[in-house]
mmCIF file of C-alpha atoms in Angstrom:
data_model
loop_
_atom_site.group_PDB
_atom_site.id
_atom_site.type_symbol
_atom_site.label_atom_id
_atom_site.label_comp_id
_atom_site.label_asym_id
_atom_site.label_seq_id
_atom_site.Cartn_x
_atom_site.Cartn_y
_atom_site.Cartn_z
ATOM 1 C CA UNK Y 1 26.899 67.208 -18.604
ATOM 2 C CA UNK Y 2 24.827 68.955 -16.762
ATOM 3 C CA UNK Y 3 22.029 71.054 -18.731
ATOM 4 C CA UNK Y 4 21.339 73.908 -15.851
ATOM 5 C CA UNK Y 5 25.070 75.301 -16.356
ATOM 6 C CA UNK Y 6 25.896 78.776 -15.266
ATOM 7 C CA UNK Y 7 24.407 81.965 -17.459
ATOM 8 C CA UNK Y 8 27.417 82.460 -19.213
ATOM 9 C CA UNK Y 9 26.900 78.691 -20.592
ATOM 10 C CA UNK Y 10 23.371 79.302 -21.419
ATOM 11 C CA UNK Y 11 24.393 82.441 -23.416
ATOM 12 C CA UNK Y 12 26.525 80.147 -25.630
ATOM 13 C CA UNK Y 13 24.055 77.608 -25.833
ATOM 14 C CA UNK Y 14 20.755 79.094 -25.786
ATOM 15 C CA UNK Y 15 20.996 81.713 -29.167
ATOM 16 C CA UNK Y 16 23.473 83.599 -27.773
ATOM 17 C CA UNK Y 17 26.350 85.309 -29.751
ATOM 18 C CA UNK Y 18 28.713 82.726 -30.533
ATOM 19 C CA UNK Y 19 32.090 83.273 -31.506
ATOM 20 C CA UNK Y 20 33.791 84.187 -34.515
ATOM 21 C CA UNK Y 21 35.269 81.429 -36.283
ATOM 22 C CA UNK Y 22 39.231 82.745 -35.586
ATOM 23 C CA UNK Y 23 38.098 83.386 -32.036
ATOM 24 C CA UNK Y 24 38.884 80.666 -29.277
ATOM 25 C CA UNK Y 25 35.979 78.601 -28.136
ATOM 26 C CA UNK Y 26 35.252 74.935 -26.534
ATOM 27 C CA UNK Y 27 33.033 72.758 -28.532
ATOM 28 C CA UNK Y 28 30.765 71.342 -26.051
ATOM 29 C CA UNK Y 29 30.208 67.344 -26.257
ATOM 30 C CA UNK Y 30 26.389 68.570 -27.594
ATOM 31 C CA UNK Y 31 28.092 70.331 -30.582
ATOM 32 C CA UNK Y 32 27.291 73.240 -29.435
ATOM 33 C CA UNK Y 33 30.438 76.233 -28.924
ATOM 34 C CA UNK Y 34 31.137 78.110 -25.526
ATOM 35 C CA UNK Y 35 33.262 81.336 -26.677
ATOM 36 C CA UNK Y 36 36.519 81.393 -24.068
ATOM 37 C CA UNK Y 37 36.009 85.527 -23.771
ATOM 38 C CA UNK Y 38 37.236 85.467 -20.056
ATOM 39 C CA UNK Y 39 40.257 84.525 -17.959
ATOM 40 C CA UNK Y 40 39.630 81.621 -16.859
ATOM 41 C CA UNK Y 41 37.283 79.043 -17.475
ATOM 42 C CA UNK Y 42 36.752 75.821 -14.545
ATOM 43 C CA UNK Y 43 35.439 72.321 -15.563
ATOM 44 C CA UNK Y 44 34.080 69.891 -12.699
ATOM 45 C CA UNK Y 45 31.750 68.870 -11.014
ATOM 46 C CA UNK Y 46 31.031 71.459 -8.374
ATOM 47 C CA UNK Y 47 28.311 73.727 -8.702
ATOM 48 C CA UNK Y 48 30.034 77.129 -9.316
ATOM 49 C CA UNK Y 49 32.347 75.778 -12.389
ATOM 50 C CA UNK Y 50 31.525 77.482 -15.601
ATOM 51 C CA UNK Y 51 31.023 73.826 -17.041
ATOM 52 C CA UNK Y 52 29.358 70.838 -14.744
ATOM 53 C CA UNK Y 53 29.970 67.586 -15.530
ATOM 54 C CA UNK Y 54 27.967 65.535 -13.615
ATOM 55 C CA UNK Y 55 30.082 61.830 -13.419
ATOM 56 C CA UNK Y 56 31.298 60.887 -10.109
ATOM 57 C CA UNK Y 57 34.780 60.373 -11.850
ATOM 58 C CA UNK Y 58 35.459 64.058 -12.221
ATOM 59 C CA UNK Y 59 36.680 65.613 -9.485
ATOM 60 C CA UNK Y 60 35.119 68.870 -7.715
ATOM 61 C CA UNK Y 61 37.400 70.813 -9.388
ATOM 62 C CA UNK Y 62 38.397 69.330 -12.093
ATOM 63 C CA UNK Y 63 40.441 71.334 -14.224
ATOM 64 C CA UNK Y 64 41.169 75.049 -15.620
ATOM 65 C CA UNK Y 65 41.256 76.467 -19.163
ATOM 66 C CA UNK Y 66 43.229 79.517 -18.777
ATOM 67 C CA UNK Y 67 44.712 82.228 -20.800
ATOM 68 C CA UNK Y 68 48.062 84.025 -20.725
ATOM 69 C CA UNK Y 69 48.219 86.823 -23.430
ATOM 70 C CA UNK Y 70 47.058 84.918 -26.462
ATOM 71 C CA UNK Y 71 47.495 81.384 -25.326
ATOM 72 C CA UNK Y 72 45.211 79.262 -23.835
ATOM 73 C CA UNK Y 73 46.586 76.815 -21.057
ATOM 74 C CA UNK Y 74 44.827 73.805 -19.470
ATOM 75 C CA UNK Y 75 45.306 73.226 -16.422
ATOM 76 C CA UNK Y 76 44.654 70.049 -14.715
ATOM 77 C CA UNK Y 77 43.535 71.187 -10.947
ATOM 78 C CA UNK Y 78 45.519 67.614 -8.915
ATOM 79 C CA UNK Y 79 41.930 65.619 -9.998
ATOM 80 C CA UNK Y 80 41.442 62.382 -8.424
ATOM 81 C CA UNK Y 81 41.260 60.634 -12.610
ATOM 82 C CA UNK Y 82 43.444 62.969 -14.620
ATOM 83 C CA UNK Y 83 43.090 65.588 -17.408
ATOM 84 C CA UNK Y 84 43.281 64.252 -21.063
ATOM 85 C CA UNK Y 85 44.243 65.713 -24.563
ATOM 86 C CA UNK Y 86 44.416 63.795 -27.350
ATOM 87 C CA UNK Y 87 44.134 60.576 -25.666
ATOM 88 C CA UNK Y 88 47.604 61.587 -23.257
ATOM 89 C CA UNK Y 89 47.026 62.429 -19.962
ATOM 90 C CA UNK Y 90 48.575 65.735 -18.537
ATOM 91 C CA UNK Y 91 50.816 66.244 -15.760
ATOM 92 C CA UNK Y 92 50.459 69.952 -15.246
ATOM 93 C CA UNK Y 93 49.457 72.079 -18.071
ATOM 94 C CA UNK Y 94 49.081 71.794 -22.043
ATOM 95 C CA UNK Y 95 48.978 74.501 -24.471
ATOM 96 C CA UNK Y 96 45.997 74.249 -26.116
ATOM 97 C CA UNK Y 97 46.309 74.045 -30.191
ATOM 98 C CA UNK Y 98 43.804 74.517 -32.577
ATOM 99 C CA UNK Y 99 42.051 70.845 -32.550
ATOM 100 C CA UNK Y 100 42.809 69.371 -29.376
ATOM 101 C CA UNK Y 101 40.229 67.169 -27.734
ATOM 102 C CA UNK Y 102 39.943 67.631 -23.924
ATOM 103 C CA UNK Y 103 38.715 64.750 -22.138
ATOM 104 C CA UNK Y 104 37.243 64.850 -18.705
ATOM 105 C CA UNK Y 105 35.972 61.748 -17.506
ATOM 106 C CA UNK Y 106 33.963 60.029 -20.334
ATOM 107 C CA UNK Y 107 33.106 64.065 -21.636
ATOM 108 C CA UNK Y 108 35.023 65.205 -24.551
ATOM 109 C CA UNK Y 109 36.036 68.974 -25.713
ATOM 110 C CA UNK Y 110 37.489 70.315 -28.207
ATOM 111 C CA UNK Y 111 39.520 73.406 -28.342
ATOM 112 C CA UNK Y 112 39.749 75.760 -31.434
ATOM 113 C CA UNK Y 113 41.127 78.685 -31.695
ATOM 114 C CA UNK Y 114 43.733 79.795 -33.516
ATOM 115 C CA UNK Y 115 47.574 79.243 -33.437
ATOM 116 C CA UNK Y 116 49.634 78.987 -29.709
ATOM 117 C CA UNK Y 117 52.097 81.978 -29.866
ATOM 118 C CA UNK Y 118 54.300 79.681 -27.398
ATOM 119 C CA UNK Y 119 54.168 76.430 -29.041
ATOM 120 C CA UNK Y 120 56.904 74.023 -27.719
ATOM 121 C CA UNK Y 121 57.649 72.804 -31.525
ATOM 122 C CA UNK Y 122 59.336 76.298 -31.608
ATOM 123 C CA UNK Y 123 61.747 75.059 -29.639
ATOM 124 C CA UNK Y 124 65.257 73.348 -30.493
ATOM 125 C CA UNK Y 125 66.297 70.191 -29.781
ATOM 126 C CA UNK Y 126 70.431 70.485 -28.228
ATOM 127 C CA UNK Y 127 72.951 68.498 -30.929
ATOM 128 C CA UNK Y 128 74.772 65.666 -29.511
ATOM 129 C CA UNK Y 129 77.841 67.571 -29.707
ATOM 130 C CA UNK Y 130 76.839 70.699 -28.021
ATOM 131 C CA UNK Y 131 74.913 73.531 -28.911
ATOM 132 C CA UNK Y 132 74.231 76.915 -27.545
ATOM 133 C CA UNK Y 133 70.295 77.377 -25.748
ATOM 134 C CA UNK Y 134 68.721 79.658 -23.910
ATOM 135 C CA UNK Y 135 67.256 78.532 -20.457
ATOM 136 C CA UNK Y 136 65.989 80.337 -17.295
ATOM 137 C CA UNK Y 137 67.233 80.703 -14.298
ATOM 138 C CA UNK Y 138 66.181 81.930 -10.781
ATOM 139 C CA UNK Y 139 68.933 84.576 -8.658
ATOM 140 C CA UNK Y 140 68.789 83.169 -5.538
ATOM 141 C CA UNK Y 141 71.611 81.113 -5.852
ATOM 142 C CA UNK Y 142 71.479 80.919 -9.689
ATOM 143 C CA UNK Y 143 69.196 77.810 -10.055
ATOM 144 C CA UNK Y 144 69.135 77.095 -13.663
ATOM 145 C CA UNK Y 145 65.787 75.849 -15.399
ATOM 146 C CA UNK Y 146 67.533 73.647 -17.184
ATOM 147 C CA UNK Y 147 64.768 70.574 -16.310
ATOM 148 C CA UNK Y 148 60.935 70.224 -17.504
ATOM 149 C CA UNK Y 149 59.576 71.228 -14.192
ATOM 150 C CA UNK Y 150 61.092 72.499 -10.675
ATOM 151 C CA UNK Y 151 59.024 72.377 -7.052
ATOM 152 C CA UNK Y 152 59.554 74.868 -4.743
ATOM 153 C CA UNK Y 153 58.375 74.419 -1.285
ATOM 154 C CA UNK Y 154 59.580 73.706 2.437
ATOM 155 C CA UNK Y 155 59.620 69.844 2.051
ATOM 156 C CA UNK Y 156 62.912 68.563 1.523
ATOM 157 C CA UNK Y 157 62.020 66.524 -1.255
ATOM 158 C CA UNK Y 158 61.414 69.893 -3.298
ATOM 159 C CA UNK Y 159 64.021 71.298 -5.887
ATOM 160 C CA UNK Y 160 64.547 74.195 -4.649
ATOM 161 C CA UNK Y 161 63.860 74.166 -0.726
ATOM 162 C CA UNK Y 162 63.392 77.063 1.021
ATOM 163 C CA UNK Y 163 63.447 76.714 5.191
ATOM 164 C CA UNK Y 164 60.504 79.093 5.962
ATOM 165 C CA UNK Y 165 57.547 77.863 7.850
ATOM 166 C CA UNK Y 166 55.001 80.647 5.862
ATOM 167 C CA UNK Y 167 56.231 78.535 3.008
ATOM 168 C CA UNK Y 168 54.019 75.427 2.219
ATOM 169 C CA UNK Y 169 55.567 72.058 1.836
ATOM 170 C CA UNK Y 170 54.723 72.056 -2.206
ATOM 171 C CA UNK Y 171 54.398 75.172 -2.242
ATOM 172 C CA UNK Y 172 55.089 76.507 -6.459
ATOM 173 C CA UNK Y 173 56.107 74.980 -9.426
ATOM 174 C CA UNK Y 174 57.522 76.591 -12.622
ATOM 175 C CA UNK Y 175 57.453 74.631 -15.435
ATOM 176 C CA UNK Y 176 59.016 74.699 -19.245
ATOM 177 C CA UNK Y 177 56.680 74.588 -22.327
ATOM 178 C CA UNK Y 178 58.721 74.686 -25.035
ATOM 179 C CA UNK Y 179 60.441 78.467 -24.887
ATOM 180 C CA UNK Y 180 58.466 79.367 -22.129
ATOM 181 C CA UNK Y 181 58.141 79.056 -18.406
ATOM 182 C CA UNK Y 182 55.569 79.040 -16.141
ATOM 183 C CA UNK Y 183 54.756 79.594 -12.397
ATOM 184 C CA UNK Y 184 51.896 77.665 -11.117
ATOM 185 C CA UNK Y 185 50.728 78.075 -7.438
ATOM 186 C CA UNK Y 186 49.993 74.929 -5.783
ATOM 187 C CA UNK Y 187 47.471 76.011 -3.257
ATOM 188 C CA UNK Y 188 49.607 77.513 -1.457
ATOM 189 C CA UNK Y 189 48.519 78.861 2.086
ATOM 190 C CA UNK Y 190 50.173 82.287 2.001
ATOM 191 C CA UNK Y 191 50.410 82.407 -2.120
ATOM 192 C CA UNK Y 192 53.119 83.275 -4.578
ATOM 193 C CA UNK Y 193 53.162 86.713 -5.900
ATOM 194 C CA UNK Y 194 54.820 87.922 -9.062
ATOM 195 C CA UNK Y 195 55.804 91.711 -9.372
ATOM 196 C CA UNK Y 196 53.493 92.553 -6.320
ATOM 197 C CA UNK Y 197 50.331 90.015 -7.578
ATOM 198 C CA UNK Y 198 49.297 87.159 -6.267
ATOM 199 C CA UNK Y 199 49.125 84.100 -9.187
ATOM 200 C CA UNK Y 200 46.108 82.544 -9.310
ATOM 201 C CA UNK Y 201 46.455 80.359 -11.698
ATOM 202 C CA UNK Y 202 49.454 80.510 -14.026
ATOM 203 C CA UNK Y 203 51.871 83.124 -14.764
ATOM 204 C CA UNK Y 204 53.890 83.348 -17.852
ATOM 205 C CA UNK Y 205 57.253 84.582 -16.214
ATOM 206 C CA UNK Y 206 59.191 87.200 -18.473
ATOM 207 C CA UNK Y 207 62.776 87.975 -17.852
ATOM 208 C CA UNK Y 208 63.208 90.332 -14.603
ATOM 209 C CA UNK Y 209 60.205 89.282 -13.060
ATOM 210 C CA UNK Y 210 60.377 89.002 -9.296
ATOM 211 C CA UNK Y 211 58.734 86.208 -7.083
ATOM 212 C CA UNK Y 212 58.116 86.193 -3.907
ATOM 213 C CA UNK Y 213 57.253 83.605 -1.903
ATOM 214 C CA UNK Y 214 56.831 84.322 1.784
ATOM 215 C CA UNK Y 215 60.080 86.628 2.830
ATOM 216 C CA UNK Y 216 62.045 85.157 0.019
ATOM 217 C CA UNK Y 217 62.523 86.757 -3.589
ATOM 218 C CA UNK Y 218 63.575 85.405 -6.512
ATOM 219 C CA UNK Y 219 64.717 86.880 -9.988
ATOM 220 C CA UNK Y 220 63.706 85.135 -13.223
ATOM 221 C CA UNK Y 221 66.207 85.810 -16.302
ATOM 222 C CA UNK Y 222 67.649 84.176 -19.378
ATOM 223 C CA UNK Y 223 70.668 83.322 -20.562
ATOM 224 C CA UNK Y 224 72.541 81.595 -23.341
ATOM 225 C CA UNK Y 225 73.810 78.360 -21.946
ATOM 226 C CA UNK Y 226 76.081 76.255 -24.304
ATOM 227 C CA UNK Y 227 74.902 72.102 -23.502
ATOM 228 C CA UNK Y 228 78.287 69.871 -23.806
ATOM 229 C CA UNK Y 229 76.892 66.611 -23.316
ATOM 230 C CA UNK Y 230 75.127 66.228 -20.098
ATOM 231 C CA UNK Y 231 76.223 69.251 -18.412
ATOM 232 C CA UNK Y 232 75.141 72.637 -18.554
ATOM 233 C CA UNK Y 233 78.124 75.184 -18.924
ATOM 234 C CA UNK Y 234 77.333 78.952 -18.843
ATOM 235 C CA UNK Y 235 78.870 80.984 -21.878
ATOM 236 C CA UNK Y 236 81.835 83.212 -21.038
ATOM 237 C CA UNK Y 237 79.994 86.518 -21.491
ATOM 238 C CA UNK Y 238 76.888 85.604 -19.945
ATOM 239 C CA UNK Y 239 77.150 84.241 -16.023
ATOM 240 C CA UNK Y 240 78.371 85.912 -13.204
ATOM 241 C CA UNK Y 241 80.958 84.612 -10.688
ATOM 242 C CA UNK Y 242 78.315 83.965 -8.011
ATOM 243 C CA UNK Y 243 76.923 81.022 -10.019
ATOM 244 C CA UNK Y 244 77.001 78.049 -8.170
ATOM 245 C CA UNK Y 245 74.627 75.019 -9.020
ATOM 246 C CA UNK Y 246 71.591 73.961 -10.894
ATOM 247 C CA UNK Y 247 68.611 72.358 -9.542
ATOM 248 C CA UNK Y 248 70.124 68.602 -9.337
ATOM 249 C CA UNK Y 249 73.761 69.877 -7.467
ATOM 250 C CA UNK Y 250 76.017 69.727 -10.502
ATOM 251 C CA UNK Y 251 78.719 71.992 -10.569
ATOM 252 C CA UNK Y 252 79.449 74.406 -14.031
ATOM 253 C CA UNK Y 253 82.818 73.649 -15.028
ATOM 254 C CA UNK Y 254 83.803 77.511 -14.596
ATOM 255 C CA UNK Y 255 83.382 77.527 -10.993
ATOM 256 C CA UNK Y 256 85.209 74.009 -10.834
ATOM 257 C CA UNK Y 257 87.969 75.279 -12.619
ATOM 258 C CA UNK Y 258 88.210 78.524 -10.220
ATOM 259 C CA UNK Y 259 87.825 76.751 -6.805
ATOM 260 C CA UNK Y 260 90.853 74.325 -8.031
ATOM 261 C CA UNK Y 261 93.100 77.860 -8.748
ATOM 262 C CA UNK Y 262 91.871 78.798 -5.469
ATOM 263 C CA UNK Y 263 93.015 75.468 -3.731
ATOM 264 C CA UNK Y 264 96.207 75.549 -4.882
ATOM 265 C CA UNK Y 265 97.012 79.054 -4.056
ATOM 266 C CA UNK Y 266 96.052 78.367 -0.754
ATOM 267 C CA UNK Y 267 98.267 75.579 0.316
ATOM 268 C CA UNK Y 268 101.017 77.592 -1.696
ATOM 269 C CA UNK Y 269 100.328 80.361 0.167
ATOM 270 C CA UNK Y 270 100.252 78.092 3.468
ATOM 271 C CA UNK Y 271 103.185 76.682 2.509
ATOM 272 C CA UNK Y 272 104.862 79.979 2.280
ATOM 273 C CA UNK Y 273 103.745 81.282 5.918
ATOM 274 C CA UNK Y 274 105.065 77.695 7.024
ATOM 275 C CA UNK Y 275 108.453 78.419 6.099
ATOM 276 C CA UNK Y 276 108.534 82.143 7.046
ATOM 277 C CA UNK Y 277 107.274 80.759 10.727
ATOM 278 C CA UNK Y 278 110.137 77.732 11.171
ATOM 279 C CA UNK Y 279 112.769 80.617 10.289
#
């Protein structure tokens, strides 16, 4: 760790005012607490992080501690060695709890604070016969969120691939915590904006927020979706007719059943002009 950290470390360190015990705050490996009163907090081993960690096994930028409303969210920034809590390594982002021990390279944190409002333990998991959930879903061409994580970018790997060159090839990714989703910018060249402002980190989305990346907007919303098994099927009340697909190409079974209608009254009707035509 190195000892010449930025002012804002020194304040916390140095006789400063530390925080109150319900506040949130990083326990340093030292002992000693760093009070998370911003936005944002970086970790690496770059001069111009709020914490430098001098190991050649954490990356430049190493990782991000931000927060959304009254969470806290760590965010690992694509290091070279990985982001740890509790011994697990991160693929994206944790919600920091009250207790959990960061490590970065051989340097350990701890974050307390006090309780996530959007803990995933809040959220329920589907019975084997079926059960009614609610999941997000983007209007484009109604991509349901029914998955942990989605990519959106140009390459044609991504889920949801969008043929723009002003798009990157991995460009965004919004993924599910629990109740919650998330839109993460993956250093995008030209950014993702939500509701006119660019994300710079993470973005909690709420229902009827709009993102746009390059010309191309998209409409976050929820809705009840009843699980039968392994496919999601949108409740009668809830979906309009323009649904289409989820993310991995299956079909709902509403749509199904109204293209097969629509077949058949087709060749009737085909049928029908047939026989008026040989008359």
């Amino acid at each position: 760790m190195n000892p010449d950290a930025p002012t804002e470390a020194g304040a916390a360190a140095g006789g400063g005012p530390l925080a109150s015990p319900a506040a949130a705050r990083l326990i340093l490996p030292d002992g000693q607490e760093w009070p998370l009163a911003g936005e944002a907090l970086g970790i690496g081993r770059r001069v111009g992080n709020h914490i430098l960690v001098d190991d050649p096994a954490v990356s430049a930028e190493h990782a991000r501690i931000v927060r959304v409303g009254e969470d806290y969210l760590l965010l690992d920034l694509r290091s070279s060695n990985g982001t740890f809590v509790n011994g697990e390594r991160i693929r994206e982002l944790h919600l920091l709890r009250d207790g959990d021990r960061i490590e970065v390279a051989d340097s350990q944190f701890q974050f307390r604070g006090p309780p996530a409002a959007g803990d995933p333990a809040r959220a329920a998991s589907p019975a084997a016969g079926g059960s009614d959930v609610e999941l997000g879903v983007l209007l484009l061409k109604e991509v349901l969120l029914g998955h942990d994580a989605i990519t959106i970018g140009r390459a044609a790997e991504s889920d949801l691939v969008l043929d723009d060159p002003r798009v990157s090839a991995r460009h965004a990714r919004i993924v599910r915590l629990g109740l919650d989703y998330y839109l993460l910018d993956l250093g995008s060249t030209n950014g993702t904006f939500v509701n006119e402002q660019r994300v710079r980190d993470v973005h909690r989305l709420r229902p009827g927020d709009t993102i746009v990346i390059a010309g191309t907007p998209l409409t976050f919303l929820r809705r009840q979706i009843h699980l039968d098994g392994d496919e999601p099927e949108a409740a009668a009340d809830s979906s309009p007719s323009f649904v289409f697909a989820d993310a991995s190409g299956r079909r709902w079974k509403h749509v199904r059943i109204l293209a097969g209608v629509s077949i058949v009254l087709w060749i009737i009707s085909l049928v029908l002009f047939l026989r008026f035509v040989m008359q």
